[in-house]
PDB file of N, CA and C in Angstrom:
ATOM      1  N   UNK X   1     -19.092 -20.708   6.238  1.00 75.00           N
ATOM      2  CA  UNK X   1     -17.779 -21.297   6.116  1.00 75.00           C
ATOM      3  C   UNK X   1     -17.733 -22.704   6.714  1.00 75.00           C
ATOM      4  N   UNK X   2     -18.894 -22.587   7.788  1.00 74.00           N
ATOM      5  CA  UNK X   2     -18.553 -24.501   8.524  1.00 74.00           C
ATOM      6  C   UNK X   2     -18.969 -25.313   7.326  1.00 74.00           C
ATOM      7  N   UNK X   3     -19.579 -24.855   6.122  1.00 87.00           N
ATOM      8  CA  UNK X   3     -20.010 -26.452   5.078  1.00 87.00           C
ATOM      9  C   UNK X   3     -18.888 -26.409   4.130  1.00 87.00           C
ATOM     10  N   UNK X   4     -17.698 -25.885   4.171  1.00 91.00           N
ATOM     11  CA  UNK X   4     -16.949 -25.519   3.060  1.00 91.00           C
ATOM     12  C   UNK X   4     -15.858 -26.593   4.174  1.00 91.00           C
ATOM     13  N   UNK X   5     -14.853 -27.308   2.510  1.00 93.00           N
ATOM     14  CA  UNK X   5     -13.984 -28.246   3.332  1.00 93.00           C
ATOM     15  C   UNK X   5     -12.877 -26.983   3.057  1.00 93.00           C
ATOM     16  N   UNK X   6     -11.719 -27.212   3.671  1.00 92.00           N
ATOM     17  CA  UNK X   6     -10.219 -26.891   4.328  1.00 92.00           C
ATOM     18  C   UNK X   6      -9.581 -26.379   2.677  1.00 92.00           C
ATOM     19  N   UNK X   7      -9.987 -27.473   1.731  1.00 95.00           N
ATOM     20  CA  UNK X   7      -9.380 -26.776   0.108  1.00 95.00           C
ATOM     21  C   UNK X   7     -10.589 -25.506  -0.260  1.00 95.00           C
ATOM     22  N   UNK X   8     -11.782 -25.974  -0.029  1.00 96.00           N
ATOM     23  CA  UNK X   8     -12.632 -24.657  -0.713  1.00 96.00           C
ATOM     24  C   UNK X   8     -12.201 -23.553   0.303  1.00 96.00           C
ATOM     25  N   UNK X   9     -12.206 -23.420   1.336  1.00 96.00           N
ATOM     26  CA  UNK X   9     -11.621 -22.174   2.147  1.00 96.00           C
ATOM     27  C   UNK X   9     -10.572 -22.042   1.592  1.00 96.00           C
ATOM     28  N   UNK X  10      -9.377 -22.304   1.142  1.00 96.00           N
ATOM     29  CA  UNK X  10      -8.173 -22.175   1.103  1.00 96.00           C
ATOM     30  C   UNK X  10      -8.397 -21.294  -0.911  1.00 96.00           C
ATOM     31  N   UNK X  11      -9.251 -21.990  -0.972  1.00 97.00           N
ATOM     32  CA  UNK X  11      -9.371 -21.720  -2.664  1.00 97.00           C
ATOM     33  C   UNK X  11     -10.210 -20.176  -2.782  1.00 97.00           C
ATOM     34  N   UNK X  12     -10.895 -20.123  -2.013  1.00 97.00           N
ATOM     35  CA  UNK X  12     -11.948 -18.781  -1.608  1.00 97.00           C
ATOM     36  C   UNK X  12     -10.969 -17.917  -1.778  1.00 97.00           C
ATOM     37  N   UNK X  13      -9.953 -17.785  -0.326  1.00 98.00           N
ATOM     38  CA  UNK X  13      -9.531 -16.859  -0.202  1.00 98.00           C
ATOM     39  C   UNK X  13      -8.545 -16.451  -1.460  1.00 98.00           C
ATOM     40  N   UNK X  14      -7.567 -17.745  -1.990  1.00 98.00           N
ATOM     41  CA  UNK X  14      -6.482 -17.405  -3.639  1.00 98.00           C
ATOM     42  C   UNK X  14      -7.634 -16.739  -4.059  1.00 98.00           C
ATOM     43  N   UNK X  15      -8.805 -16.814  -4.510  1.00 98.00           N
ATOM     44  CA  UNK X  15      -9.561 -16.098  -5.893  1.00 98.00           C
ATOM     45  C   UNK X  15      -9.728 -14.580  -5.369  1.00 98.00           C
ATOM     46  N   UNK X  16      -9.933 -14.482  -4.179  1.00 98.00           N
ATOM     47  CA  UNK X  16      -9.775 -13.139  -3.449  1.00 98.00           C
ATOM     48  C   UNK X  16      -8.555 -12.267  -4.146  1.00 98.00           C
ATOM     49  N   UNK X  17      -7.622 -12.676  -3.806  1.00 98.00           N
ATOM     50  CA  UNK X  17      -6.760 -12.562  -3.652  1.00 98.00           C
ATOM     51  C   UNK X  17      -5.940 -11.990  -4.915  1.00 98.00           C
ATOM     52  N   UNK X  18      -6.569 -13.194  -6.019  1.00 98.00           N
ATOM     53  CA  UNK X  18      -6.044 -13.176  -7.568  1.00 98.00           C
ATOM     54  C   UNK X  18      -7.024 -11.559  -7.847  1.00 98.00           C
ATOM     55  N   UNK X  19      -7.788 -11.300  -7.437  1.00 98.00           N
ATOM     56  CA  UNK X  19      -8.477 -10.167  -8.003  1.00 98.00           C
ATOM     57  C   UNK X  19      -8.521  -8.923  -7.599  1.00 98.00           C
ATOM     58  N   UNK X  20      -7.341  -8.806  -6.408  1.00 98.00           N
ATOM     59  CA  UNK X  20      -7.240  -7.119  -5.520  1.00 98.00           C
ATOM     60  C   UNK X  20      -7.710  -6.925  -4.648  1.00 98.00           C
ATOM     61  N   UNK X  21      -7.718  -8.634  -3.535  1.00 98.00           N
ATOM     62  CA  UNK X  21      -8.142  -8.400  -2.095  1.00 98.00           C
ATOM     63  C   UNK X  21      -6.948  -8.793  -1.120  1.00 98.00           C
ATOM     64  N   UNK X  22      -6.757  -7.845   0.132  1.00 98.00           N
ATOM     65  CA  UNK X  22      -5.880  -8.383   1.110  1.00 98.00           C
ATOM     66  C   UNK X  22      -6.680  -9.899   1.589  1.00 98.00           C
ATOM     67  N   UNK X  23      -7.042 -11.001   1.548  1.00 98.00           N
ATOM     68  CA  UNK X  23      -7.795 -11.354   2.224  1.00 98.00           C
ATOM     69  C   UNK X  23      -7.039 -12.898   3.128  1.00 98.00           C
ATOM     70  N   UNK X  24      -7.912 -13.242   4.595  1.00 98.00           N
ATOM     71  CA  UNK X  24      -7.145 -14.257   5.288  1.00 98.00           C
ATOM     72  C   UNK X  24      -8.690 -15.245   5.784  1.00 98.00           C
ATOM     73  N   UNK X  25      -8.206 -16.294   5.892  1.00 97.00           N
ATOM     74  CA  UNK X  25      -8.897 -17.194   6.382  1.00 97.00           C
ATOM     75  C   UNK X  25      -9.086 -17.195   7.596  1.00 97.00           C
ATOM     76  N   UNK X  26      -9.904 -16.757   8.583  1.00 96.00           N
ATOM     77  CA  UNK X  26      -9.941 -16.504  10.051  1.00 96.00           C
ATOM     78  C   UNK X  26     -10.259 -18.099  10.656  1.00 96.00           C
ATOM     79  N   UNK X  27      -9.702 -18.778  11.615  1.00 94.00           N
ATOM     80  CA  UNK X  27      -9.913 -19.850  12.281  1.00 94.00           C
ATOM     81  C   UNK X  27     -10.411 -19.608  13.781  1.00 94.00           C
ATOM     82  N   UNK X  28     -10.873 -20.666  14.224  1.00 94.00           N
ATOM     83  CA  UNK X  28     -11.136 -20.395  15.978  1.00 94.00           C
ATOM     84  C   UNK X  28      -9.961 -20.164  16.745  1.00 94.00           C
ATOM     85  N   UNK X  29      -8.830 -20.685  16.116  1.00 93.00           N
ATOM     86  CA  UNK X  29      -7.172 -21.018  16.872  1.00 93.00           C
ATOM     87  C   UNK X  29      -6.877 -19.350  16.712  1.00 93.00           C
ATOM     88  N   UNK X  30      -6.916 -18.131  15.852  1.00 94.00           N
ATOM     89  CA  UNK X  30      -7.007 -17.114  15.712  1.00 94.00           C
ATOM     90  C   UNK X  30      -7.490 -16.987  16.952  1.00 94.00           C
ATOM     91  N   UNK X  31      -8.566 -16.729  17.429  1.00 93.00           N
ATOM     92  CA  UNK X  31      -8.855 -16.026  17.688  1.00 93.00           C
ATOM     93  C   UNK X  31     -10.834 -16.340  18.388  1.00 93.00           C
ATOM     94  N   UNK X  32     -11.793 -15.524  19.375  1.00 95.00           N
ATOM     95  CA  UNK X  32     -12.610 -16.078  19.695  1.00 95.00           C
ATOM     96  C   UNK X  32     -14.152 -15.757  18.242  1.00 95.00           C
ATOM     97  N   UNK X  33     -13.586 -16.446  17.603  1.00 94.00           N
ATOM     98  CA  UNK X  33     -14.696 -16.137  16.299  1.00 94.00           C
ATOM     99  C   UNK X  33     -14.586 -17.855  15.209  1.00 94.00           C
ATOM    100  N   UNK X  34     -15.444 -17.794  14.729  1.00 93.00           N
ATOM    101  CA  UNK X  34     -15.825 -19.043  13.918  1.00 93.00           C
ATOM    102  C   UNK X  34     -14.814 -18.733  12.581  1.00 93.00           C
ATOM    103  N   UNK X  35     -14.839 -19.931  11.700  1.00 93.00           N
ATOM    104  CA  UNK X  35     -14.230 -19.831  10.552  1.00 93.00           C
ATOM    105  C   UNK X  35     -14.980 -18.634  10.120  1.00 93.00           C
ATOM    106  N   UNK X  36     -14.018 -17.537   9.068  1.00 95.00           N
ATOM    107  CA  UNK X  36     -14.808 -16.798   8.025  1.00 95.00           C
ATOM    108  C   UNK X  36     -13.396 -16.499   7.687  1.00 95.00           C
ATOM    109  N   UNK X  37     -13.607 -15.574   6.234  1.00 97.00           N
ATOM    110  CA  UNK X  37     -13.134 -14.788   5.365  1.00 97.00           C
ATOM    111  C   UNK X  37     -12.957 -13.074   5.890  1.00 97.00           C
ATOM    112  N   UNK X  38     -11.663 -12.923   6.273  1.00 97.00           N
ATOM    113  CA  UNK X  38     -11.540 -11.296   6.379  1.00 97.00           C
ATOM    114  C   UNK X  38     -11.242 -10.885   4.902  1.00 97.00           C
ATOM    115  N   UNK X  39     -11.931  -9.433   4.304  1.00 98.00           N
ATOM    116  CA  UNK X  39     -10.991  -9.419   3.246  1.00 98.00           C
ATOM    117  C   UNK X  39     -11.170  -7.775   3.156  1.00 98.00           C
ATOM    118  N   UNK X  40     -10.657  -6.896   2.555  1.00 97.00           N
ATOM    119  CA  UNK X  40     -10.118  -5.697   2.184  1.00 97.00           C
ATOM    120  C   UNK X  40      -9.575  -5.343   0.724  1.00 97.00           C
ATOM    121  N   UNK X  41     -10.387  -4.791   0.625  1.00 97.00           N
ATOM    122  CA  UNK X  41     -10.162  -4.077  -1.214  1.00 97.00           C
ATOM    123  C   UNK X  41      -8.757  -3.293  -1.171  1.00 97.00           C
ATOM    124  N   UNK X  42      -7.978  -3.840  -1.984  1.00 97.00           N
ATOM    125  CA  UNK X  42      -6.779  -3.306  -1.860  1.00 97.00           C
ATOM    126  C   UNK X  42      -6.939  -1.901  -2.539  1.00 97.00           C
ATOM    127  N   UNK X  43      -6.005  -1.322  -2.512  1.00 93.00           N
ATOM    128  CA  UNK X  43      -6.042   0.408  -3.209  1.00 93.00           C
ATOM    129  C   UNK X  43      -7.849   1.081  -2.692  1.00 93.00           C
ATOM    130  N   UNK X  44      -8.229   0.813  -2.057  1.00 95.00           N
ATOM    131  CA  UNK X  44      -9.741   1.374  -1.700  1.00 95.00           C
ATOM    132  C   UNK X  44      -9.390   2.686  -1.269  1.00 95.00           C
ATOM    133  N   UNK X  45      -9.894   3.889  -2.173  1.00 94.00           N
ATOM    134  CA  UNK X  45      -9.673   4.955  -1.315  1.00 94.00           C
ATOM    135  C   UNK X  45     -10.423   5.442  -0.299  1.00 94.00           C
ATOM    136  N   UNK X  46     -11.465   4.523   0.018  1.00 96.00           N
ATOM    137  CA  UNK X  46     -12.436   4.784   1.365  1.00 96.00           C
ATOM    138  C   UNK X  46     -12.498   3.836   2.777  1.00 96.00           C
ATOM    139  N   UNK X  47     -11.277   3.376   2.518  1.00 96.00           N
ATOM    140  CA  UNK X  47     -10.328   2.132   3.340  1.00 96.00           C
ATOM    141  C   UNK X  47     -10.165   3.512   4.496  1.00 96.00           C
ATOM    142  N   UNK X  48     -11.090   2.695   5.909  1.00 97.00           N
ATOM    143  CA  UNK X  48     -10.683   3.192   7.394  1.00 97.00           C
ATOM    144  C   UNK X  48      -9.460   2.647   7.696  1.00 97.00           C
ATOM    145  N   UNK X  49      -8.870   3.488   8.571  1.00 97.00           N
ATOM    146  CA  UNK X  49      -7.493   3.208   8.722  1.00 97.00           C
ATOM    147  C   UNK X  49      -6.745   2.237   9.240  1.00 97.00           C
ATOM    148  N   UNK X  50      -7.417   1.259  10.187  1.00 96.00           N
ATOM    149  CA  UNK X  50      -7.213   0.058  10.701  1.00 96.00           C
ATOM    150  C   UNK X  50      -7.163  -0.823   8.929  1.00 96.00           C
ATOM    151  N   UNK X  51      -8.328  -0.909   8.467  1.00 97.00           N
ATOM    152  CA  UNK X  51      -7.902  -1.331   7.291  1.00 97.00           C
ATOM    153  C   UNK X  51      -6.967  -0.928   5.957  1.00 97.00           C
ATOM    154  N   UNK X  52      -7.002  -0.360   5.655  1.00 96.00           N
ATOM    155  CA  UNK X  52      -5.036   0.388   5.184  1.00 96.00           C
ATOM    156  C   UNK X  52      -4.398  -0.147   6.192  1.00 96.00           C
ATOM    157  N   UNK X  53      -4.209   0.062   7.472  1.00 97.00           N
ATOM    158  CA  UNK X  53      -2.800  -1.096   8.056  1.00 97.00           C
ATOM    159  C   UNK X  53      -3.008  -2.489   7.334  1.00 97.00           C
ATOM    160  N   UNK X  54      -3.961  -2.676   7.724  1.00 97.00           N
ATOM    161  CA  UNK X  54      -3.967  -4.574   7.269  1.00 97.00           C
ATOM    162  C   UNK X  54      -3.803  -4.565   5.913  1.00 97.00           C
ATOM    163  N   UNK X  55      -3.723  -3.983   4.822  1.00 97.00           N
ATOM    164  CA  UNK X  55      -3.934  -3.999   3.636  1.00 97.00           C
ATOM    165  C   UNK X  55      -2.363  -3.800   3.460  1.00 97.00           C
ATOM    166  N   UNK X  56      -1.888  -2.636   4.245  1.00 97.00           N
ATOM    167  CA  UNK X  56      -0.096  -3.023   4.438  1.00 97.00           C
ATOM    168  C   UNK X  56       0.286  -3.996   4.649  1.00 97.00           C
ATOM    169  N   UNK X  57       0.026  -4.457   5.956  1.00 97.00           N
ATOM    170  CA  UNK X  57       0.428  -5.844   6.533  1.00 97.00           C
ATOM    171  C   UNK X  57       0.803  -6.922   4.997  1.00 97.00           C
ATOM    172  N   UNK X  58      -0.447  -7.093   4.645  1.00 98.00           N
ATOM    173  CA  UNK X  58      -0.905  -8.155   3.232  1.00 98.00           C
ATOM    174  C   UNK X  58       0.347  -7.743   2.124  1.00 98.00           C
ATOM    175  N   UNK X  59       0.660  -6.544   1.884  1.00 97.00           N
ATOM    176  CA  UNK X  59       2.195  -6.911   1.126  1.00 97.00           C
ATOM    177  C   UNK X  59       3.385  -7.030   2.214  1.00 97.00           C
ATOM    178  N   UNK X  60       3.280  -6.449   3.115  1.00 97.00           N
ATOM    179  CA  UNK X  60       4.160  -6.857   3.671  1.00 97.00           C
ATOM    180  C   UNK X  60       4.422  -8.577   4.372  1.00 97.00           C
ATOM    181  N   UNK X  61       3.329  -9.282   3.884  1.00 97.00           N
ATOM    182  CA  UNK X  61       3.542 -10.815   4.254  1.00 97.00           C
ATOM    183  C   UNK X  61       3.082 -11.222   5.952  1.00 97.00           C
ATOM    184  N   UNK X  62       2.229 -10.262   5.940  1.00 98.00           N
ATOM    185  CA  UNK X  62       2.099 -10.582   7.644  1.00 98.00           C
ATOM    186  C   UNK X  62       0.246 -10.824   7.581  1.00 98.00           C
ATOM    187  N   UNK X  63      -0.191 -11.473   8.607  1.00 97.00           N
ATOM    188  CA  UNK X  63      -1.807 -11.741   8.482  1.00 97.00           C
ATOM    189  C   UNK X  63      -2.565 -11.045   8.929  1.00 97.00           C
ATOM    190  N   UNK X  64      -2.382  -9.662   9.161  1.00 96.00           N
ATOM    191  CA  UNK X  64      -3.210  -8.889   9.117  1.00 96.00           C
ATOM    192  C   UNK X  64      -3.915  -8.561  10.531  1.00 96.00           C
ATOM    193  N   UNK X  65      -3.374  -9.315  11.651  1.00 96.00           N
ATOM    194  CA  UNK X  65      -3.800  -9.606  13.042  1.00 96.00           C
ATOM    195  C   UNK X  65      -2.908  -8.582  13.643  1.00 96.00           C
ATOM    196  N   UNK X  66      -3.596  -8.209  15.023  1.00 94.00           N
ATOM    197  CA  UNK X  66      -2.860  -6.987  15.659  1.00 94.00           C
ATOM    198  C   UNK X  66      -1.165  -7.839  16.599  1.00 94.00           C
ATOM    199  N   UNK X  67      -1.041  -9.039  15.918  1.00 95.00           N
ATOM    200  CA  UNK X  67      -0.235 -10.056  16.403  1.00 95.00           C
ATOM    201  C   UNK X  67       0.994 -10.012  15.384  1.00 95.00           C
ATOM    202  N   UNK X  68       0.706  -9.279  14.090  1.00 94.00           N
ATOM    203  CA  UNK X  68       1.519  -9.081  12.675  1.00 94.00           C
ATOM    204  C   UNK X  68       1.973 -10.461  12.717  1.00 94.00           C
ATOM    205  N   UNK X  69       1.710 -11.768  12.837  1.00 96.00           N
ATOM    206  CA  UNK X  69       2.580 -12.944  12.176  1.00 96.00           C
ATOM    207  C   UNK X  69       2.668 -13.018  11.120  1.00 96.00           C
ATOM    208  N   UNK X  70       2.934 -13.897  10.451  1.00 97.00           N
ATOM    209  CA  UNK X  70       3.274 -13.862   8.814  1.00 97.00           C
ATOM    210  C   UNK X  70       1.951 -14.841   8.204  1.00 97.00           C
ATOM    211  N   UNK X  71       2.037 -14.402   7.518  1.00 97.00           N
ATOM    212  CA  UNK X  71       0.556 -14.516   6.241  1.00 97.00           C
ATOM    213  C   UNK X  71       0.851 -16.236   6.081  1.00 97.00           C
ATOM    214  N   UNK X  72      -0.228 -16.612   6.299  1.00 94.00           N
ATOM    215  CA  UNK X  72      -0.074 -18.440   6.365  1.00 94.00           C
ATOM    216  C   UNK X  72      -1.268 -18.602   4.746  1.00 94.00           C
ATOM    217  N   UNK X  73      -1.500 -17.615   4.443  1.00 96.00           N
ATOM    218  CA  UNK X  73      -2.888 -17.993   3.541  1.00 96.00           C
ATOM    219  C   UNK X  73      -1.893 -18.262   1.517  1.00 96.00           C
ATOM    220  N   UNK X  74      -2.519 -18.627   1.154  1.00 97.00           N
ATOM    221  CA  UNK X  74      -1.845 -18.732  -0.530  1.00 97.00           C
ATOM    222  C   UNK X  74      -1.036 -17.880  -1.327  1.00 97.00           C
ATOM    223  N   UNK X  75      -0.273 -17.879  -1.637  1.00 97.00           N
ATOM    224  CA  UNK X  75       0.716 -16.623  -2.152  1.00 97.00           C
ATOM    225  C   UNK X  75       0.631 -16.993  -3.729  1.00 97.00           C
ATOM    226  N   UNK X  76       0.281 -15.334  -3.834  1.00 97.00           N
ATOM    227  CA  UNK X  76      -0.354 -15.081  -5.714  1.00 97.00           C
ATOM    228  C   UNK X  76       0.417 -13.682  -5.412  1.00 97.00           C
ATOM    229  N   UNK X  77       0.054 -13.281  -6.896  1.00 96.00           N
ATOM    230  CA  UNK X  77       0.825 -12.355  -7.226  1.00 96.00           C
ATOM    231  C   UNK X  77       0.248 -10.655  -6.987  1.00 96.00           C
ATOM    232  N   UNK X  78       0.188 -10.263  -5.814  1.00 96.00           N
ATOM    233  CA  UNK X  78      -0.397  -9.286  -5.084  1.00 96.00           C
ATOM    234  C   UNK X  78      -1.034  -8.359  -6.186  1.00 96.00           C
ATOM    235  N   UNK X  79      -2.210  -7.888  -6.550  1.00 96.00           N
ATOM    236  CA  UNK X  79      -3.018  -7.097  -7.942  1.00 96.00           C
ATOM    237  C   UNK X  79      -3.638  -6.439  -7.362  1.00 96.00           C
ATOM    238  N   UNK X  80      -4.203  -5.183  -7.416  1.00 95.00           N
ATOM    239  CA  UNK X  80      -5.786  -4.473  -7.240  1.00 95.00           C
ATOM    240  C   UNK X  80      -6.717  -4.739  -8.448  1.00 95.00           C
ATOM    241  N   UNK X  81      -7.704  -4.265  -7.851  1.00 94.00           N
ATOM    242  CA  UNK X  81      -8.606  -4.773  -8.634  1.00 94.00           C
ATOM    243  C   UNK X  81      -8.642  -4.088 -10.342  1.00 94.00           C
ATOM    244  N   UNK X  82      -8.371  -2.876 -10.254  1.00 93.00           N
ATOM    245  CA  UNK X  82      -8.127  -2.018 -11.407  1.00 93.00           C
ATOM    246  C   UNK X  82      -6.867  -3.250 -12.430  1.00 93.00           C
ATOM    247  N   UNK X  83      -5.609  -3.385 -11.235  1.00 95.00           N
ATOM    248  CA  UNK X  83      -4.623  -4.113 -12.322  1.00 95.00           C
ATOM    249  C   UNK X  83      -5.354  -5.098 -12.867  1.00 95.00           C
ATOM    250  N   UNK X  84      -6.004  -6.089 -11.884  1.00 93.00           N
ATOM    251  CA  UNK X  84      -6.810  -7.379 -12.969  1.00 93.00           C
ATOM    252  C   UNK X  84      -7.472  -7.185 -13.632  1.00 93.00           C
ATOM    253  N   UNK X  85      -8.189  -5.911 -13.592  1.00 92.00           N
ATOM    254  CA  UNK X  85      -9.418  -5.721 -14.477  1.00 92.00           C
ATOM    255  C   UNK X  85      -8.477  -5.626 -16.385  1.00 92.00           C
ATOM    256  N   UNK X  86      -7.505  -4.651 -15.750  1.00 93.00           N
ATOM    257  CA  UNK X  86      -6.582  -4.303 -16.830  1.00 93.00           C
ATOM    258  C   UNK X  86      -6.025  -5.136 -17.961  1.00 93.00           C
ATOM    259  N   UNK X  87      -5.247  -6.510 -16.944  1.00 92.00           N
ATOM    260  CA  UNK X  87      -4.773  -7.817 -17.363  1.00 92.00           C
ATOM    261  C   UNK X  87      -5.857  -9.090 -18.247  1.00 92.00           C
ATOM    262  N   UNK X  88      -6.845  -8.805 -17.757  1.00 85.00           N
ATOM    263  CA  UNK X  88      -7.791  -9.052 -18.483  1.00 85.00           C
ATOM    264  C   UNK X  88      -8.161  -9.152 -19.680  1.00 85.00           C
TER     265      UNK X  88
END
């Protein structure tokens, strides 16, 4: 993630996103970890349970942090992967 500029991170995570992932852009200001990509298969029925919360969180508009703030990352039109596959 450090060779990627501020739009390709930002663009990573929308394509995530467009295709049936909870997913957030993790920063150092987060938290004690380097830039990366959290992400979570939405509807996963083998989703541990910490992840199903965060995968709540993600419609519910919050970032997925045990801090629940509100989702700062690109707003698309929330899909699993089955719906896009579908739309397709």
């Amino acid at each position: 993630m450090t060779g990627l500029t501020s739009t390709q991170r930002t663009a990573s995570v929308r394509r995530l996103r467009e295709v049936g992932f909870a997913a957030w852009l993790r920063t150092p200001s987060q938290g004690n970890w380097p830039y990366h990509i959290h992400a979570v298969a939405l509807a996963d029925t083998d989703l541990s349970t910490p992840a199903r919360n965060q995968a709540g969180d993600y419609y519910l508009g919050m970032n997925g942090l045990a801090n629940r703030g509100p989702d700062d990352g690109p707003q698309v039109t929330k899909v699993t992967w089955e719906e896009y596959q579908r739309a397709r």
